[in-house]
């Protein structure tokens, strides 16, 4: 017997969770949204102003100027958060709203948030 609804793929479920988060989280010019995207190999973070619908700045683990302390993907994610915080401070941004983009607040996503806090951003 065939099920009525087809099983949802992992990415579809994450996207639905992301939409639920986005109903409550929005970025402004004064307090942009720090959104995280993680792939299997890399991690990306960017600051988004939702009022005009544009990214203010973005950082990935392949960006220049990243200082990785330690080995592994979690260390890279922590360094991405610190680099994003330093670029945001240079742009005059001190407060952000964190958007986990449907991912669990755990591991690399949590490391980006902790790195950004260590770099001086206030959530």
Coordinates of C-alpha atoms in Angstrom, one line a residue:
X1 CA 0.0 0.0 0.0
X2 CA 1.3 3.4 -0.9
X3 CA 1.3 6.3 1.6
X4 CA -0.9 9.3 0.9
X5 CA 1.9 11.8 1.4
X6 CA 5.4 11.2 0.1
X7 CA 8.1 11.2 2.7
X8 CA 9.8 14.6 3.1
X9 CA 13.5 14.9 2.3
X10 CA 15.9 16.2 4.9
X11 CA 16.4 19.5 3.1
X12 CA 12.7 20.0 2.8
X13 CA 12.2 19.6 6.5
X14 CA 15.0 22.0 7.3
X15 CA 13.6 24.6 4.9
X16 CA 10.2 24.3 6.7
X17 CA 11.9 24.8 10.0
X18 CA 13.7 27.8 8.6
X19 CA 10.4 29.4 7.5
X20 CA 9.0 28.9 11.0
X21 CA 12.1 30.6 12.5
X22 CA 11.8 33.4 9.9
X23 CA 8.3 34.2 11.0
X24 CA 9.7 35.5 14.3
X25 CA 13.2 36.7 13.3
X26 CA 13.8 39.7 11.1
X27 CA 16.8 41.9 10.6
X28 CA 16.9 45.7 10.4
X29 CA 19.6 48.2 9.5
X30 CA 20.4 48.8 13.2
X31 CA 20.1 45.1 14.1
X32 CA 20.7 42.8 11.1
X33 CA 20.0 39.1 11.0
X34 CA 23.0 36.8 11.3
X35 CA 22.1 33.8 9.2
X36 CA 24.1 30.6 9.1
X37 CA 24.3 28.1 6.3
X38 CA 26.3 24.8 6.7
X39 CA 27.1 22.3 4.0
X40 CA 28.9 19.0 4.6
X41 CA 32.3 20.6 4.0
X42 CA 31.9 24.4 4.6
X43 CA 30.1 26.9 6.7
X44 CA 28.9 30.4 5.7
X45 CA 27.5 33.3 7.7
X46 CA 26.1 36.6 6.6
X47 CA 24.4 39.7 7.9
X48 CA 21.1 40.5 6.2
X49 CA 19.0 43.6 6.3
X50 CA 15.4 42.3 5.7
X51 CA 13.9 45.8 5.3
X52 CA 15.6 46.2 2.0
X53 CA 16.3 42.5 1.3
X54 CA 20.0 42.6 0.9
X55 CA 23.1 41.1 2.5
X56 CA 25.3 43.6 4.3
X57 CA 28.4 41.3 4.5
X58 CA 29.3 37.6 4.4
X59 CA 32.0 35.3 5.6
X60 CA 32.8 31.7 4.9
X61 CA 35.5 29.3 6.1
X62 CA 37.3 29.9 2.8
X63 CA 37.5 33.7 3.2
X64 CA 40.8 35.5 3.4
X65 CA 41.9 36.6 6.8
X66 CA 40.4 33.7 8.7
X67 CA 42.5 32.5 11.7
X68 CA 41.6 28.9 12.6
X69 CA 42.7 27.7 16.0
X70 CA 42.6 24.0 16.2
X71 CA 41.5 21.3 13.8
X72 CA 38.1 20.3 12.5
X73 CA 35.0 21.9 11.2
X74 CA 33.9 23.3 14.6
X75 CA 37.1 25.2 14.9
X76 CA 36.5 26.6 11.4
X77 CA 33.0 27.6 12.4
X78 CA 34.3 29.4 15.5
X79 CA 36.8 31.3 13.4
X80 CA 34.0 32.3 10.9
X81 CA 32.0 33.8 13.8
X82 CA 35.0 35.8 15.0
X83 CA 35.8 37.1 11.5
X84 CA 32.2 38.1 10.9
X85 CA 32.2 39.9 14.2
X86 CA 35.3 41.9 13.4
X87 CA 34.0 42.8 10.0
X88 CA 30.7 43.8 11.5
X89 CA 32.4 46.0 14.1
X90 CA 34.3 47.7 11.3
X91 CA 31.0 48.4 9.6
X92 CA 29.5 49.9 12.8
X93 CA 27.3 46.9 13.7
X94 CA 27.3 45.8 17.3
X95 CA 23.9 44.1 17.8
X96 CA 22.5 41.3 15.7
X97 CA 19.6 38.8 15.6
X98 CA 20.8 35.2 15.3
X99 CA 19.0 33.0 12.7
X100 CA 20.0 29.3 12.9
X101 CA 18.2 28.7 9.5
X102 CA 16.4 25.6 10.6
X103 CA 19.5 23.8 11.9
X104 CA 19.8 22.6 15.4
X105 CA 21.6 25.0 17.7
X106 CA 24.4 22.5 18.2
X107 CA 27.9 21.9 16.9
X108 CA 29.0 24.2 14.1
X109 CA 26.0 26.5 14.3
X110 CA 26.6 27.0 18.0
X111 CA 30.3 27.6 17.3
X112 CA 29.5 30.4 14.9
X113 CA 27.3 32.0 17.5
X114 CA 30.0 31.7 20.2
X115 CA 32.7 33.0 17.9
X116 CA 30.6 36.0 17.1
X117 CA 29.9 36.7 20.8
X118 CA 33.6 36.4 21.5
X119 CA 34.3 38.8 18.7
X120 CA 32.1 41.4 20.4
X121 CA 28.6 41.1 18.8
X122 CA 25.7 41.3 21.1
X123 CA 22.7 38.9 20.4

